[in-house]
Structures are given as C-alpha cells and as structure tokens.
Amino acid sequence: MNENIIHEILKEYEMKRDTALKDALYRKNKLYKEIPELEKIEEEIKNVGIEITQSIFKEPEKGKELLNLLKERLNKLKKKKAYLLESNGYPEDYLEPKYECNVCKDTGYVNGKRCRCFYQKLINIYYKQSSIAEILKKENFSNFNFEYYSDKPFGDKPSPRSNMKNIVEFSLNFIKNFETTAESLFFYGDSGLGKTFLANCIAKELLDRGKSVIYRTAPDLIEGLRINKLNADSSSYNEYLELLKECDLLIIDDLGTESITAFSLQEFFNILNTRLLLGKKFIISTNLPLSEIMSIYPERIYSRIFGHFKLLNFYGEDIRLKRKMII
C-alpha cells in the first residue's frame, strides 16, 4: 500500500479530529455563558480527579478507599451535569466531541490496531482508482432481466430461467442474512451466463448497506500479492493482505484463469483459510466444471470450497450474445 495514501488518510483523520474538538469547544463556551453553573460543575469534576490522585500518591495504603470515594463524587457530579443539560433542553452528550467514528475517535486506531473505518477508507480509495463504481451503476438488480434466459428445459435439468430465479432468490437471502449466514457463494458454469453480473449485483446491495466489499479477478488478486511481496516496502504486502482478509465480502472472479504456481496456490489457500476461520464471506466464480477444480487445486483448497460454500451452477445459452442480438 502506497505510503502517500496512508499519509493522506492520517491527515484526513487529523482534520476530522480537530474539527470535532473545535466544535465541542464552541458548544462548551456557548453553554458556559448560557448556563454558568455548568462551568463550575466541569471544573469541580476536573479538580476531584486531581485531588484524589494526589491523595492516593500521599497515602497509597488508602488507594482502594480513595478510588471508591472518587467514583462516588464523580457520579454525583456527572448526574448533576446531565440533569442541568437536560433541564435546559440539551442532550446528555451535548458537550462531547462528535466524532465520525466513535470506536477510534477519528484516530484510525484502536489498541494499536487499525480501526475498521481505516480499512473502509483504504477500500474506498481502491474503488475510486478502479472502474468498479461505474460498473455497479449498470450491473445491479434493477437491471437484471430473466428474459435473457430460456424458459425451456435444458436437457434433463429445469429451464435456465427457472434455475436463474432460484440462484437469484438464494443470492437475495444471502444479502438479507449476511450477518448470520455461515455460507459463502461459489458460482460455476460456462462463460456468458451472468456470474460476474450477479456478483456485482450482490456487491452493490452490500456496499449500499455499509459493508466493505473487494472485487478482484483471480489473476489480479495473485498478481497484486506478488507485486506487493516483491516491493521494497516490506509493509506493502501486509497492507494488501490485510485488506483482503478484513473486508466483509471478498469477490474472486474467474478462478482458474490465474497462473497455477506454488506461490499462487499457497497465497490463495492462506486467504481462503484465514477468512473462513474469521467467519468472513466470499463469492468465488469460475468457468470451470467442478471436476476440473478438483484436478487443478489441491484437496486442502477444494475441500474448503465444497464444505463452506453454496455451490450454484449456471447453465444455458450465452446471454451476452443474446443481449447483443436484441440490442
């Protein structure tokens, strides 16, 4: 991950934090003039803390007793402050800084680790640098058309249209139950049947619900890991890997089109295994039949896919050709 990007994000956090603190100070000064007693209470709260700390330092053997006394006095003062605010028509937290992220208080870090909002900012930057935002304007459920799929039986299988309706219904339930479902989705079937389109539809819905989603083709995923691993900046690989592990949904398109090497298999397994252990979701799509997946990938990979993913088979005629003929 480019250090300039990290620097810009930290600078943005600093500006947001400064704004929140300045706004809180403005509200505080305004209320001090309107409710003079409020300033006295806040000053007393500050003094109680100093007084007790000094007392504990002087008499450490009474530390527990003095701490209990501190809590008691602070609770009384805070209740008095809350009553004063509410009786004058202000919420209890009116004087507190209003941070964009209450978890990290706009620092980007929680207990020395990057906050979820930090990863979301990195993902947002990734989307701005790619074409996915424009793609999702066209490839979403409002533009999904079942008419492109034949309503006639497909050999001994139900019609492609009936099959697609079942797949879409399952996908909508996947979105609806995203927080609780344990399964990921595995789309397989010939090219031109709407696998990528449907993955983008799901991505759009989840992004609109505030979830973090990363879309990568299998070759781009592996190449990104390879380039970052070779980068002289040792943190670059870890930054990229962390994004892939932490996002709510990772979409890997065109599995099987990447170069199959010891490196690609190891990296794919690491991402697959780590995210499954963390309870994170995937959508993986491939044009390959399941038998070929089993012949290309080692058992430790395909057993995890078959065991933790809902396998959804796309079949029928190439709808991309149909769409072109209709247009």
Tab-separated table of N, CA and C in Angstrom, residues 141 144 146 161-178 180-187 198-199 201-202 205-206 209 281-284 305-314:
chain	number	residue	atom	x	y	z
A	141	PHE	N	-29.312	-5.180	-9.417
A	141	PHE	CA	-30.561	-5.944	-9.515
A	141	PHE	C	-31.653	-5.216	-10.305
A	144	PHE	N	-31.407	-6.385	-13.781
A	144	PHE	CA	-31.355	-7.840	-14.004
A	144	PHE	C	-32.596	-8.270	-14.781
A	146	PHE	N	-34.565	-11.583	-16.408
A	146	PHE	CA	-34.680	-13.047	-16.555
A	146	PHE	C	-35.034	-13.454	-17.982
A	161	ARG	N	-34.022	-20.322	-17.036
A	161	ARG	CA	-34.711	-19.203	-16.370
A	161	ARG	C	-35.143	-19.602	-14.967
A	162	SER	N	-35.702	-20.797	-14.863
A	162	SER	CA	-36.112	-21.295	-13.544
A	162	SER	C	-34.899	-21.439	-12.623
A	163	ASN	N	-33.815	-21.975	-13.170
A	163	ASN	CA	-32.577	-22.136	-12.400
A	163	ASN	C	-32.049	-20.782	-11.935
A	164	MET	N	-32.101	-19.788	-12.853
A	164	MET	CA	-31.572	-18.462	-12.513
A	164	MET	C	-32.427	-17.796	-11.442
A	165	LYS	N	-33.713	-17.999	-11.492
A	165	LYS	CA	-34.598	-17.422	-10.460
A	165	LYS	C	-34.260	-18.004	-9.090
A	166	ASN	N	-33.965	-19.310	-9.059
A	166	ASN	CA	-33.572	-19.943	-7.792
A	166	ASN	C	-32.237	-19.382	-7.287
A	167	ILE	N	-31.292	-19.175	-8.207
A	167	ILE	CA	-29.982	-18.634	-7.826
A	167	ILE	C	-30.125	-17.209	-7.299
A	168	VAL	N	-30.929	-16.393	-7.978
A	168	VAL	CA	-31.138	-15.001	-7.542
A	168	VAL	C	-31.829	-14.975	-6.185
A	169	GLU	N	-32.817	-15.849	-6.000
A	169	GLU	CA	-33.511	-15.916	-4.704
A	169	GLU	C	-32.527	-16.271	-3.583
A	170	PHE	N	-31.635	-17.226	-3.878
A	170	PHE	CA	-30.634	-17.607	-2.876
A	170	PHE	C	-29.696	-16.436	-2.608
A	171	SER	N	-29.341	-15.700	-3.659
A	171	SER	CA	-28.441	-14.545	-3.520
A	171	SER	C	-29.085	-13.442	-2.681
A	172	LEU	N	-30.371	-13.210	-2.887
A	172	LEU	CA	-31.077	-12.188	-2.107
A	172	LEU	C	-31.147	-12.575	-0.630
A	173	ASN	N	-31.324	-13.865	-0.371
A	173	ASN	CA	-31.307	-14.343	1.024
A	173	ASN	C	-29.907	-14.222	1.624
A	174	PHE	N	-28.890	-14.429	0.796
A	174	PHE	CA	-27.502	-14.265	1.233
A	174	PHE	C	-27.280	-12.822	1.700
A	175	ILE	N	-27.819	-11.858	0.945
A	175	ILE	CA	-27.700	-10.433	1.311
A	175	ILE	C	-28.498	-10.155	2.587
A	176	LYS	N	-29.734	-10.627	2.606
A	176	LYS	CA	-30.623	-10.384	3.744
A	176	LYS	C	-30.056	-10.946	5.044
A	177	ASN	N	-29.459	-12.133	4.978
A	177	ASN	CA	-28.936	-12.817	6.168
A	177	ASN	C	-27.415	-12.745	6.260
A	178	PHE	N	-26.845	-11.690	5.675
A	178	PHE	CA	-25.391	-11.604	5.564
A	178	PHE	C	-24.691	-11.697	6.916
A	180	THR	N	-25.646	-13.279	9.561
A	180	THR	CA	-25.833	-14.540	10.296
A	180	THR	C	-25.504	-15.794	9.489
A	181	THR	N	-25.554	-15.685	8.156
A	181	THR	CA	-25.301	-16.887	7.353
A	181	THR	C	-23.841	-17.324	7.466
A	182	ALA	N	-23.624	-18.614	7.433
A	182	ALA	CA	-22.259	-19.135	7.558
A	182	ALA	C	-21.669	-19.448	6.180
A	183	GLU	N	-22.529	-19.577	5.163
A	183	GLU	CA	-22.066	-19.994	3.842
A	183	GLU	C	-21.599	-18.836	2.980
A	184	SER	N	-20.607	-19.124	2.135
A	184	SER	CA	-20.215	-18.228	1.058
A	184	SER	C	-20.817	-18.776	-0.236
A	185	LEU	N	-20.640	-18.059	-1.350
A	185	LEU	CA	-21.229	-18.467	-2.616
A	185	LEU	C	-20.149	-18.853	-3.623
A	186	PHE	N	-20.397	-19.955	-4.341
A	186	PHE	CA	-19.479	-20.403	-5.393
A	186	PHE	C	-20.293	-20.548	-6.676
A	187	PHE	N	-20.052	-19.644	-7.644
A	187	PHE	CA	-20.748	-19.662	-8.921
A	187	PHE	C	-19.892	-20.425	-9.941
A	198	LEU	N	-24.134	-11.085	-11.581
A	198	LEU	CA	-24.830	-11.331	-10.317
A	198	LEU	C	-23.929	-11.000	-9.121
A	199	ALA	N	-22.637	-11.322	-9.230
A	199	ALA	CA	-21.702	-10.969	-8.147
A	199	ALA	C	-21.676	-9.458	-7.940
A	201	CYS	N	-24.157	-7.399	-8.685
A	201	CYS	CA	-25.458	-7.038	-8.089
A	201	CYS	C	-25.400	-7.165	-6.568
A	202	ILE	N	-24.843	-8.277	-6.103
A	202	ILE	CA	-24.725	-8.523	-4.661
A	202	ILE	C	-23.786	-7.504	-4.031
A	205	GLU	N	-25.579	-4.140	-3.526
A	205	GLU	CA	-26.514	-4.163	-2.396
A	205	GLU	C	-25.783	-4.070	-1.059
A	206	LEU	N	-24.696	-4.813	-0.921
A	206	LEU	CA	-23.960	-4.828	0.347
A	206	LEU	C	-23.201	-3.516	0.567
A	209	ARG	N	-25.416	-1.028	1.933
A	209	ARG	CA	-25.737	-1.288	3.348
A	209	ARG	C	-24.537	-1.036	4.259
A	281	LYS	N	-17.021	-13.708	4.505
A	281	LYS	CA	-17.703	-14.283	3.344
A	281	LYS	C	-16.948	-14.053	2.032
A	282	PHE	N	-17.208	-14.976	1.093
A	282	PHE	CA	-16.664	-14.910	-0.266
A	282	PHE	C	-17.806	-15.007	-1.274
A	283	ILE	N	-17.527	-14.518	-2.478
A	283	ILE	CA	-18.201	-15.004	-3.682
A	283	ILE	C	-17.058	-15.362	-4.622
A	284	ILE	N	-17.013	-16.618	-5.036
A	284	ILE	CA	-15.989	-17.056	-5.992
A	284	ILE	C	-16.711	-17.558	-7.236
A	305	ILE	N	-13.731	-25.237	-0.214
A	305	ILE	CA	-14.761	-24.633	-1.073
A	305	ILE	C	-16.035	-25.477	-1.033
A	306	PHE	N	-15.916	-26.766	-1.243
A	306	PHE	CA	-17.102	-27.640	-1.270
A	306	PHE	C	-17.779	-27.736	0.101
A	307	GLY	N	-16.991	-27.524	1.167
A	307	GLY	CA	-17.547	-27.659	2.515
A	307	GLY	C	-18.140	-26.385	3.093
A	308	HIS	N	-17.688	-25.218	2.606
A	308	HIS	CA	-18.116	-23.949	3.216
A	308	HIS	C	-18.864	-23.018	2.265
A	309	PHE	N	-19.009	-23.430	1.001
A	309	PHE	CA	-19.674	-22.591	0.011
A	309	PHE	C	-20.956	-23.248	-0.482
A	310	LYS	N	-21.932	-22.411	-0.821
A	310	LYS	CA	-23.112	-22.900	-1.529
A	310	LYS	C	-22.748	-22.953	-3.000
A	311	LEU	N	-22.771	-24.147	-3.594
A	311	LEU	CA	-22.375	-24.322	-4.988
A	311	LEU	C	-23.582	-24.057	-5.891
A	312	LEU	N	-23.483	-23.032	-6.736
A	312	LEU	CA	-24.589	-22.623	-7.597
A	312	LEU	C	-24.167	-22.757	-9.060
A	313	ASN	N	-24.845	-23.653	-9.764
A	313	ASN	CA	-24.475	-23.966	-11.145
A	313	ASN	C	-25.263	-23.105	-12.134
A	314	PHE	N	-24.554	-22.325	-12.950
A	314	PHE	CA	-25.154	-21.516	-14.009
A	314	PHE	C	-25.083	-22.338	-15.307
